[in-house]
Amino acid sequence: MQRRRSSKTPTQPLQVHHKNQTDLSAWRKGGITDPGKSLQNHQSPNDHKNDSNQHSLEQALSYFEKVQDRVSLKKNNTLQKHLTTVESVALQRGLPPEAFDVLLNVALSGKLADTVNTRLLKNLIPASVIPEASVVSSVSWLCVSKCSGSIQLLFLKWLITVFDFIDHKEKLHALYGFFFSFLQDEKMCPYVCHLLYLLTRKESVKPFRIRKLLDLQAKMGMQSHLQALLSLYKLFCPELVTITLPRKMKTYFKNSEGPWKAAINTVRRRNQENSPTSQILFLGTAQPQSRKRKWNTQLIISASSKTKNNLEEDQVKNCVYLYGENESLPVEQLQTFSQLLQNIHQLEFPSQMGSVLRNPLLLHYMNCIRDETIYLRLYYWMGQTLQEECTWCVADNSQYEKEFKEFLDTIYKTECFLQEGFPSCEEFLYKSLPLWDGFCCRSQILRLVSWIPLSSSSEVKSQLYDPLAQLFFTSSLYFKCSVLESLKELLRNWLIWHVIHLDSEADSRVQSLNTTLSGLVNMVAELIRFVGWISTVALRLENNPAFLMYFILNFYEIVCDMYLGYNLPLLIMPPAGVFYPALLSMDSVSLNQLCYIMYRYRTNLVAAKENELSKKKILQFKFSSQTYQEYNQYVIAMVGCLWTSSAFQKDIHPQGLHMDDELLKKTAVQDFKTSFNIVYHPAMMAYAVLFLQQACPNDTTFDFSLIKGKKWNWYLEYLYAQGLKGLKVFIESSVNRVSQPSRSSAGNVQV
């Protein structure tokens, strides 16, 4: 990254003073200097022990500040001593804000050998914040080519890693064009793109910059870092970026965190354990969170994203409620929902996008103002975090499982709040499910599955259904039920999305709606068939338990009502491997649930047939005759089992209950043609016994044949009074009862 020499080559390090920065003596004591307040009462118990180290740091900084000529590390005990001091203090407690101005200038000025400069840059670990002026001063050294290309590259990596710790960004934004000019360097280009991605605002998007990126793409090929910047430009100015870019989120940038990430986490944890003041500096006014990993510490608004005096409580309390048109309101000053509404167009989001997840006011803002750049920043941060820190994808990470669970829980709650899934979570699930053992973070992963965004991606089967099926068939009954519950919520969320999307469409977009609706129908149908398949297999593997059947039928309670409940022209009957085990279940809850489901199927099919005949719908999606035929076969079987005792003779489904009379005679059941109905059904016999005890208290034989005539009607009323509402609506809708004292036979059950 060799640049033209400036006419003014700095010979002395730039001196930068900050009105509200902490000085070295205050930082050494664990507090900050403030004319109005003093936080020195919050001293760490180890302050006196560390005094000597901090005094050594002051000497080291004084030494580096006075370096004039090029100094070699070999046989220079003074340099080695001060360099070791900086490294020791940086790794132990982090460096105070004033140290960055001195160390950055000396590292980038070329006065020291590259080995020394590298060691300095690798140990620039912030204890609290990094002054923006120090960064701007250090960037000025890139103009005069005093440092080597490797040092420039290392500096850029450091700048990207600590970007969220820089106290202000306005002057850095002013250097946008300067950084953009370094894109032509192939080695620097990925990291420059990453930095520009973090700095880009709408006013940064210019036609000449778009042309430059397109030229670089033509020269270098489809590079992910160039696509990232172009995608962001297209979000801001879609009329300027006309090329087609990949819609799916991917890993845009290389990992640039180098040696700093682990060191920052260690310093942050140690400082928070030893000093409440350090905790205030690092986390602002938010309550303490997890200290070990970056996902939880970034879920609160950091002091690094605040304006100058935001640590002073009096200024927060007296903040102006209504900002001018050209002023931005820092988000940490929001205290109430009314403030959000008054300043909604002047809101300045924090640099740490993770803090959005736990801030209800910011989530309300995202719901009210559809700013795609905010979503893109959030998706990028979340995707990077999930990819790098996944518990079962990163070795030796088991000690962080609890915090990773909390992070996933926070993402899930955010998705529930916003009522939409994050593409970065979808990408994470697709990549991690094949490696997942089904145990680690089980509830968190399955809940995230329920919010996978609706798309026409062909990867759903291979990257979601296939890995889930392998785990499903080889896991416990409880896991099977958990997966079914997750897929039920996934179906519900897709259908709700469809209802909202359909209501927001204009009449002029009927053709695009047709395409979207067709894709949705295919996706939903694929999900329903997948659940039907795994449910059939699971019932066989687990020997038809009522607990599993409950979750399966819960899923079909949504399926049976998709046409009327969610305005989706699709109905799919449950497979025979689900229907018949439910029909012959010994559990009355399952039978009652099945009756309600079949009632809703009938209601939806009748409505669909009426709409087809009326031809009033603009969009015509006709149900196939096979759907009606399958429904009628199931109804005949149900009426035969519950009412006419003719299921074994009249069931015409290929996988149904039909048996020849000769085979039925071998069962030695007397009157087999009248001995299987709502009285004799295994799930209903307990009710029949209780009914006979009340209707015929003197009869101890429990003769079920007594339940006929008026007692048949009384028995039905007794069943309805026991809460079997599904049975009631099914019989009333699907059985035509004739006026005769004996029990009725099935009437016309055709739709």
mmCIF file with all atom_site columns, N, CA, C and O in Angstrom, residues 340-380:
data_model
loop_
_atom_site.group_PDB
_atom_site.id
_atom_site.type_symbol
_atom_site.label_atom_id
_atom_site.label_alt_id
_atom_site.label_comp_id
_atom_site.label_asym_id
_atom_site.label_entity_id
_atom_site.label_seq_id
_atom_site.pdbx_PDB_ins_code
_atom_site.Cartn_x
_atom_site.Cartn_y
_atom_site.Cartn_z
_atom_site.occupancy
_atom_site.B_iso_or_equiv
_atom_site.pdbx_formal_charge
_atom_site.auth_seq_id
_atom_site.auth_comp_id
_atom_site.auth_asym_id
_atom_site.auth_atom_id
_atom_site.pdbx_PDB_model_num
ATOM 1   N N  . LEU A 1 340 ? -38.641 7.636   21.914 1.00 0.00 ? 340 LEU A N  1
ATOM 2   C CA . LEU A 1 340 ? -38.401 6.951   20.640 1.00 0.00 ? 340 LEU A CA 1
ATOM 3   C C  . LEU A 1 340 ? -39.290 7.527   19.549 1.00 0.00 ? 340 LEU A C  1
ATOM 4   O O  . LEU A 1 340 ? -38.829 7.799   18.434 1.00 0.00 ? 340 LEU A O  1
ATOM 5   N N  . LEU A 1 341 ? -40.556 7.716   19.837 1.00 0.00 ? 341 LEU A N  1
ATOM 6   C CA . LEU A 1 341 ? -41.484 8.234   18.833 1.00 0.00 ? 341 LEU A CA 1
ATOM 7   C C  . LEU A 1 341 ? -41.132 9.660   18.431 1.00 0.00 ? 341 LEU A C  1
ATOM 8   O O  . LEU A 1 341 ? -41.237 10.031  17.259 1.00 0.00 ? 341 LEU A O  1
ATOM 9   N N  . GLN A 1 342 ? -40.684 10.473  19.393 1.00 0.00 ? 342 GLN A N  1
ATOM 10  C CA . GLN A 1 342 ? -40.371 11.861  19.099 1.00 0.00 ? 342 GLN A CA 1
ATOM 11  C C  . GLN A 1 342 ? -39.097 12.008  18.278 1.00 0.00 ? 342 GLN A C  1
ATOM 12  O O  . GLN A 1 342 ? -38.946 12.954  17.512 1.00 0.00 ? 342 GLN A O  1
ATOM 13  N N  . ASN A 1 343 ? -38.181 11.072  18.427 1.00 0.00 ? 343 ASN A N  1
ATOM 14  C CA . ASN A 1 343 ? -36.868 11.197  17.760 1.00 0.00 ? 343 ASN A CA 1
ATOM 15  C C  . ASN A 1 343 ? -36.605 10.045  16.799 1.00 0.00 ? 343 ASN A C  1
ATOM 16  O O  . ASN A 1 343 ? -35.454 9.741   16.498 1.00 0.00 ? 343 ASN A O  1
ATOM 17  N N  . ILE A 1 344 ? -37.653 9.438   16.285 1.00 0.00 ? 344 ILE A N  1
ATOM 18  C CA . ILE A 1 344 ? -37.479 8.201   15.532 1.00 0.00 ? 344 ILE A CA 1
ATOM 19  C C  . ILE A 1 344 ? -36.689 8.410   14.244 1.00 0.00 ? 344 ILE A C  1
ATOM 20  O O  . ILE A 1 344 ? -36.015 7.502   13.764 1.00 0.00 ? 344 ILE A O  1
ATOM 21  N N  . HIS A 1 345 ? -36.725 9.606   13.681 1.00 0.00 ? 345 HIS A N  1
ATOM 22  C CA . HIS A 1 345 ? -35.999 9.863   12.435 1.00 0.00 ? 345 HIS A CA 1
ATOM 23  C C  . HIS A 1 345 ? -34.599 10.425  12.678 1.00 0.00 ? 345 HIS A C  1
ATOM 24  O O  . HIS A 1 345 ? -33.855 10.660  11.732 1.00 0.00 ? 345 HIS A O  1
ATOM 25  N N  . GLN A 1 346 ? -34.255 10.667  13.927 1.00 0.00 ? 346 GLN A N  1
ATOM 26  C CA . GLN A 1 346 ? -32.916 11.164  14.246 1.00 0.00 ? 346 GLN A CA 1
ATOM 27  C C  . GLN A 1 346 ? -32.111 10.141  15.037 1.00 0.00 ? 346 GLN A C  1
ATOM 28  O O  . GLN A 1 346 ? -31.072 10.471  15.596 1.00 0.00 ? 346 GLN A O  1
ATOM 29  N N  . LEU A 1 347 ? -32.585 8.912   15.079 1.00 0.00 ? 347 LEU A N  1
ATOM 30  C CA . LEU A 1 347 ? -31.954 7.913   15.931 1.00 0.00 ? 347 LEU A CA 1
ATOM 31  C C  . LEU A 1 347 ? -30.626 7.450   15.336 1.00 0.00 ? 347 LEU A C  1
ATOM 32  O O  . LEU A 1 347 ? -30.526 7.161   14.140 1.00 0.00 ? 347 LEU A O  1
ATOM 33  N N  . GLU A 1 348 ? -29.603 7.401   16.170 1.00 0.00 ? 348 GLU A N  1
ATOM 34  C CA . GLU A 1 348 ? -28.278 6.926   15.759 1.00 0.00 ? 348 GLU A CA 1
ATOM 35  C C  . GLU A 1 348 ? -28.027 5.570   16.403 1.00 0.00 ? 348 GLU A C  1
ATOM 36  O O  . GLU A 1 348 ? -27.918 5.461   17.619 1.00 0.00 ? 348 GLU A O  1
ATOM 37  N N  . PHE A 1 349 ? -27.955 4.534   15.577 1.00 0.00 ? 349 PHE A N  1
ATOM 38  C CA . PHE A 1 349 ? -27.759 3.190   16.106 1.00 0.00 ? 349 PHE A CA 1
ATOM 39  C C  . PHE A 1 349 ? -26.336 3.017   16.620 1.00 0.00 ? 349 PHE A C  1
ATOM 40  O O  . PHE A 1 349 ? -25.400 3.635   16.111 1.00 0.00 ? 349 PHE A O  1
ATOM 41  N N  . PRO A 1 350 ? -26.149 2.138   17.617 1.00 0.00 ? 350 PRO A N  1
ATOM 42  C CA . PRO A 1 350 ? -24.806 1.926   18.168 1.00 0.00 ? 350 PRO A CA 1
ATOM 43  C C  . PRO A 1 350 ? -23.916 1.182   17.190 1.00 0.00 ? 350 PRO A C  1
ATOM 44  O O  . PRO A 1 350 ? -24.392 0.514   16.269 1.00 0.00 ? 350 PRO A O  1
ATOM 45  N N  . SER A 1 351 ? -22.612 1.301   17.388 1.00 0.00 ? 351 SER A N  1
ATOM 46  C CA . SER A 1 351 ? -21.675 0.571   16.546 1.00 0.00 ? 351 SER A CA 1
ATOM 47  C C  . SER A 1 351 ? -21.791 -0.930  16.784 1.00 0.00 ? 351 SER A C  1
ATOM 48  O O  . SER A 1 351 ? -21.670 -1.721  15.862 1.00 0.00 ? 351 SER A O  1
ATOM 49  N N  . GLN A 1 352 ? -22.029 -1.325  18.031 1.00 0.00 ? 352 GLN A N  1
ATOM 50  C CA . GLN A 1 352 ? -22.160 -2.736  18.358 1.00 0.00 ? 352 GLN A CA 1
ATOM 51  C C  . GLN A 1 352 ? -23.596 -3.163  18.113 1.00 0.00 ? 352 GLN A C  1
ATOM 52  O O  . GLN A 1 352 ? -24.480 -2.944  18.935 1.00 0.00 ? 352 GLN A O  1
ATOM 53  N N  . MET A 1 353 ? -23.836 -3.810  16.968 1.00 0.00 ? 353 MET A N  1
ATOM 54  C CA . MET A 1 353 ? -25.192 -4.169  16.600 1.00 0.00 ? 353 MET A CA 1
ATOM 55  C C  . MET A 1 353 ? -25.770 -5.216  17.539 1.00 0.00 ? 353 MET A C  1
ATOM 56  O O  . MET A 1 353 ? -26.988 -5.365  17.631 1.00 0.00 ? 353 MET A O  1
ATOM 57  N N  . GLY A 1 354 ? -24.915 -5.963  18.238 1.00 0.00 ? 354 GLY A N  1
ATOM 58  C CA . GLY A 1 354 ? -25.433 -6.946  19.173 1.00 0.00 ? 354 GLY A CA 1
ATOM 59  C C  . GLY A 1 354 ? -26.250 -6.342  20.285 1.00 0.00 ? 354 GLY A C  1
ATOM 60  O O  . GLY A 1 354 ? -27.124 -7.004  20.864 1.00 0.00 ? 354 GLY A O  1
ATOM 61  N N  . SER A 1 355 ? -26.004 -5.070  20.597 1.00 0.00 ? 355 SER A N  1
ATOM 62  C CA . SER A 1 355 ? -26.754 -4.418  21.667 1.00 0.00 ? 355 SER A CA 1
ATOM 63  C C  . SER A 1 355 ? -28.218 -4.227  21.298 1.00 0.00 ? 355 SER A C  1
ATOM 64  O O  . SER A 1 355 ? -29.062 -4.017  22.165 1.00 0.00 ? 355 SER A O  1
ATOM 65  N N  . VAL A 1 356 ? -28.539 -4.313  20.006 1.00 0.00 ? 356 VAL A N  1
ATOM 66  C CA . VAL A 1 356 ? -29.926 -4.151  19.570 1.00 0.00 ? 356 VAL A CA 1
ATOM 67  C C  . VAL A 1 356 ? -30.800 -5.274  20.125 1.00 0.00 ? 356 VAL A C  1
ATOM 68  O O  . VAL A 1 356 ? -31.976 -5.080  20.436 1.00 0.00 ? 356 VAL A O  1
ATOM 69  N N  . LEU A 1 357 ? -30.226 -6.465  20.279 1.00 0.00 ? 357 LEU A N  1
ATOM 70  C CA . LEU A 1 357 ? -31.020 -7.642  20.621 1.00 0.00 ? 357 LEU A CA 1
ATOM 71  C C  . LEU A 1 357 ? -31.682 -7.533  21.980 1.00 0.00 ? 357 LEU A C  1
ATOM 72  O O  . LEU A 1 357 ? -32.714 -8.167  22.209 1.00 0.00 ? 357 LEU A O  1
ATOM 73  N N  . ARG A 1 358 ? -31.103 -6.775  22.890 1.00 0.00 ? 358 ARG A N  1
ATOM 74  C CA . ARG A 1 358 ? -31.663 -6.681  24.235 1.00 0.00 ? 358 ARG A CA 1
ATOM 75  C C  . ARG A 1 358 ? -32.206 -5.290  24.548 1.00 0.00 ? 358 ARG A C  1
ATOM 76  O O  . ARG A 1 358 ? -32.396 -4.949  25.699 1.00 0.00 ? 358 ARG A O  1
ATOM 77  N N  . ASN A 1 359 ? -32.463 -4.529  23.528 1.00 0.00 ? 359 ASN A N  1
ATOM 78  C CA . ASN A 1 359 ? -33.000 -3.185  23.733 1.00 0.00 ? 359 ASN A CA 1
ATOM 79  C C  . ASN A 1 359 ? -34.394 -3.117  23.121 1.00 0.00 ? 359 ASN A C  1
ATOM 80  O O  . ASN A 1 359 ? -34.542 -3.020  21.901 1.00 0.00 ? 359 ASN A O  1
ATOM 81  N N  . PRO A 1 360 ? -35.457 -3.170  23.936 1.00 0.00 ? 360 PRO A N  1
ATOM 82  C CA . PRO A 1 360 ? -36.822 -3.168  23.383 1.00 0.00 ? 360 PRO A CA 1
ATOM 83  C C  . PRO A 1 360 ? -37.123 -1.951  22.522 1.00 0.00 ? 360 PRO A C  1
ATOM 84  O O  . PRO A 1 360 ? -37.848 -2.060  21.525 1.00 0.00 ? 360 PRO A O  1
ATOM 85  N N  . LEU A 1 361 ? -36.566 -0.794  22.875 1.00 0.00 ? 361 LEU A N  1
ATOM 86  C CA . LEU A 1 361 ? -36.844 0.410   22.099 1.00 0.00 ? 361 LEU A CA 1
ATOM 87  C C  . LEU A 1 361 ? -36.261 0.301   20.692 1.00 0.00 ? 361 LEU A C  1
ATOM 88  O O  . LEU A 1 361 ? -36.896 0.710   19.710 1.00 0.00 ? 361 LEU A O  1
ATOM 89  N N  . LEU A 1 362 ? -35.058 -0.270  20.590 1.00 0.00 ? 362 LEU A N  1
ATOM 90  C CA . LEU A 1 362 ? -34.460 -0.443  19.266 1.00 0.00 ? 362 LEU A CA 1
ATOM 91  C C  . LEU A 1 362 ? -35.235 -1.468  18.443 1.00 0.00 ? 362 LEU A C  1
ATOM 92  O O  . LEU A 1 362 ? -35.370 -1.332  17.223 1.00 0.00 ? 362 LEU A O  1
ATOM 93  N N  . LEU A 1 363 ? -35.743 -2.506  19.103 1.00 0.00 ? 363 LEU A N  1
ATOM 94  C CA . LEU A 1 363 ? -36.537 -3.495  18.383 1.00 0.00 ? 363 LEU A CA 1
ATOM 95  C C  . LEU A 1 363 ? -37.852 -2.880  17.903 1.00 0.00 ? 363 LEU A C  1
ATOM 96  O O  . LEU A 1 363 ? -38.327 -3.203  16.803 1.00 0.00 ? 363 LEU A O  1
ATOM 97  N N  . HIS A 1 364 ? -38.439 -2.003  18.721 1.00 0.00 ? 364 HIS A N  1
ATOM 98  C CA . HIS A 1 364 ? -39.632 -1.282  18.262 1.00 0.00 ? 364 HIS A CA 1
ATOM 99  C C  . HIS A 1 364 ? -39.288 -0.414  17.048 1.00 0.00 ? 364 HIS A C  1
ATOM 100 O O  . HIS A 1 364 ? -40.084 -0.324  16.093 1.00 0.00 ? 364 HIS A O  1
ATOM 101 N N  . TYR A 1 365 ? -38.119 0.211   17.090 1.00 0.00 ? 365 TYR A N  1
ATOM 102 C CA . TYR A 1 365 ? -37.697 1.029   15.952 1.00 0.00 ? 365 TYR A CA 1
ATOM 103 C C  . TYR A 1 365 ? -37.581 0.175   14.687 1.00 0.00 ? 365 TYR A C  1
ATOM 104 O O  . TYR A 1 365 ? -38.036 0.583   13.606 1.00 0.00 ? 365 TYR A O  1
ATOM 105 N N  . MET A 1 366 ? -36.982 -1.015  14.813 1.00 0.00 ? 366 MET A N  1
ATOM 106 C CA . MET A 1 366 ? -36.831 -1.886  13.647 1.00 0.00 ? 366 MET A CA 1
ATOM 107 C C  . MET A 1 366 ? -38.184 -2.331  13.109 1.00 0.00 ? 366 MET A C  1
ATOM 108 O O  . MET A 1 366 ? -38.341 -2.561  11.910 1.00 0.00 ? 366 MET A O  1
ATOM 109 N N  . ASN A 1 367 ? -39.171 -2.446  13.990 1.00 0.00 ? 367 ASN A N  1
ATOM 110 C CA . ASN A 1 367 ? -40.513 -2.806  13.538 1.00 0.00 ? 367 ASN A CA 1
ATOM 111 C C  . ASN A 1 367 ? -41.199 -1.647  12.825 1.00 0.00 ? 367 ASN A C  1
ATOM 112 O O  . ASN A 1 367 ? -41.946 -1.847  11.872 1.00 0.00 ? 367 ASN A O  1
ATOM 113 N N  . CYS A 1 368 ? -40.925 -0.434  13.286 1.00 0.00 ? 368 CYS A N  1
ATOM 114 C CA . CYS A 1 368 ? -41.601 0.746   12.728 1.00 0.00 ? 368 CYS A CA 1
ATOM 115 C C  . CYS A 1 368 ? -40.928 1.243   11.455 1.00 0.00 ? 368 CYS A C  1
ATOM 116 O O  . CYS A 1 368 ? -41.604 1.616   10.492 1.00 0.00 ? 368 CYS A O  1
ATOM 117 N N  . ILE A 1 369 ? -39.607 1.282   11.457 1.00 0.00 ? 369 ILE A N  1
ATOM 118 C CA . ILE A 1 369 ? -38.844 1.823   10.333 1.00 0.00 ? 369 ILE A CA 1
ATOM 119 C C  . ILE A 1 369 ? -38.103 0.680   9.658  1.00 0.00 ? 369 ILE A C  1
ATOM 120 O O  . ILE A 1 369 ? -37.184 0.102   10.233 1.00 0.00 ? 369 ILE A O  1
ATOM 121 N N  . ARG A 1 370 ? -38.492 0.370   8.445  1.00 0.00 ? 370 ARG A N  1
ATOM 122 C CA . ARG A 1 370 ? -37.860 -0.739  7.725  1.00 0.00 ? 370 ARG A CA 1
ATOM 123 C C  . ARG A 1 370 ? -36.579 -0.251  7.058  1.00 0.00 ? 370 ARG A C  1
ATOM 124 O O  . ARG A 1 370 ? -36.550 0.075   5.878  1.00 0.00 ? 370 ARG A O  1
ATOM 125 N N  . ASP A 1 371 ? -35.514 -0.177  7.852  1.00 0.00 ? 371 ASP A N  1
ATOM 126 C CA . ASP A 1 371 ? -34.214 0.269   7.356  1.00 0.00 ? 371 ASP A CA 1
ATOM 127 C C  . ASP A 1 371 ? -33.370 -0.963  7.051  1.00 0.00 ? 371 ASP A C  1
ATOM 128 O O  . ASP A 1 371 ? -32.890 -1.650  7.948  1.00 0.00 ? 371 ASP A O  1
ATOM 129 N N  . GLU A 1 372 ? -33.202 -1.257  5.759  1.00 0.00 ? 372 GLU A N  1
ATOM 130 C CA . GLU A 1 372 ? -32.508 -2.477  5.364  1.00 0.00 ? 372 GLU A CA 1
ATOM 131 C C  . GLU A 1 372 ? -31.048 -2.480  5.799  1.00 0.00 ? 372 GLU A C  1
ATOM 132 O O  . GLU A 1 372 ? -30.467 -3.540  6.017  1.00 0.00 ? 372 GLU A O  1
ATOM 133 N N  . THR A 1 373 ? -30.455 -1.296  5.928  1.00 0.00 ? 373 THR A N  1
ATOM 134 C CA . THR A 1 373 ? -29.044 -1.263  6.325  1.00 0.00 ? 373 THR A CA 1
ATOM 135 C C  . THR A 1 373 ? -28.867 -1.758  7.759  1.00 0.00 ? 373 THR A C  1
ATOM 136 O O  . THR A 1 373 ? -27.877 -2.401  8.082  1.00 0.00 ? 373 THR A O  1
ATOM 137 N N  . ILE A 1 374 ? -29.840 -1.462  8.617  1.00 0.00 ? 374 ILE A N  1
ATOM 138 C CA . ILE A 1 374 ? -29.761 -1.947  9.996  1.00 0.00 ? 374 ILE A CA 1
ATOM 139 C C  . ILE A 1 374 ? -29.837 -3.467  10.015 1.00 0.00 ? 374 ILE A C  1
ATOM 140 O O  . ILE A 1 374 ? -29.065 -4.144  10.700 1.00 0.00 ? 374 ILE A O  1
ATOM 141 N N  . TYR A 1 375 ? -30.768 -4.021  9.246  1.00 0.00 ? 375 TYR A N  1
ATOM 142 C CA . TYR A 1 375 ? -30.889 -5.474  9.178  1.00 0.00 ? 375 TYR A CA 1
ATOM 143 C C  . TYR A 1 375 ? -29.618 -6.099  8.613  1.00 0.00 ? 375 TYR A C  1
ATOM 144 O O  . TYR A 1 375 ? -29.158 -7.139  9.085  1.00 0.00 ? 375 TYR A O  1
ATOM 145 N N  . LEU A 1 376 ? -29.051 -5.463  7.602  1.00 0.00 ? 376 LEU A N  1
ATOM 146 C CA . LEU A 1 376 ? -27.844 -6.019  7.000  1.00 0.00 ? 376 LEU A CA 1
ATOM 147 C C  . LEU A 1 376 ? -26.690 -6.022  7.990  1.00 0.00 ? 376 LEU A C  1
ATOM 148 O O  . LEU A 1 376 ? -25.949 -7.005  8.089  1.00 0.00 ? 376 LEU A O  1
ATOM 149 N N  . ARG A 1 377 ? -26.536 -4.940  8.737  1.00 0.00 ? 377 ARG A N  1
ATOM 150 C CA . ARG A 1 377 ? -25.477 -4.893  9.756  1.00 0.00 ? 377 ARG A CA 1
ATOM 151 C C  . ARG A 1 377 ? -25.703 -5.950  10.828 1.00 0.00 ? 377 ARG A C  1
ATOM 152 O O  . ARG A 1 377 ? -24.774 -6.632  11.268 1.00 0.00 ? 377 ARG A O  1
ATOM 153 N N  . LEU A 1 378 ? -26.969 -6.096  11.240 1.00 0.00 ? 378 LEU A N  1
ATOM 154 C CA . LEU A 1 378 ? -27.287 -7.094  12.262 1.00 0.00 ? 378 LEU A CA 1
ATOM 155 C C  . LEU A 1 378 ? -27.041 -8.500  11.739 1.00 0.00 ? 378 LEU A C  1
ATOM 156 O O  . LEU A 1 378 ? -26.481 -9.356  12.446 1.00 0.00 ? 378 LEU A O  1
ATOM 157 N N  . TYR A 1 379 ? -27.439 -8.779  10.494 1.00 0.00 ? 379 TYR A N  1
ATOM 158 C CA . TYR A 1 379 ? -27.221 -10.104 9.917  1.00 0.00 ? 379 TYR A CA 1
ATOM 159 C C  . TYR A 1 379 ? -25.729 -10.407 9.824  1.00 0.00 ? 379 TYR A C  1
ATOM 160 O O  . TYR A 1 379 ? -25.295 -11.532 10.106 1.00 0.00 ? 379 TYR A O  1
ATOM 161 N N  . TYR A 1 380 ? -24.960 -9.405  9.409  1.00 0.00 ? 380 TYR A N  1
ATOM 162 C CA . TYR A 1 380 ? -23.515 -9.626  9.269  1.00 0.00 ? 380 TYR A CA 1
ATOM 163 C C  . TYR A 1 380 ? -22.880 -9.949  10.618 1.00 0.00 ? 380 TYR A C  1
ATOM 164 O O  . TYR A 1 380 ? -22.144 -10.926 10.759 1.00 0.00 ? 380 TYR A O  1
#
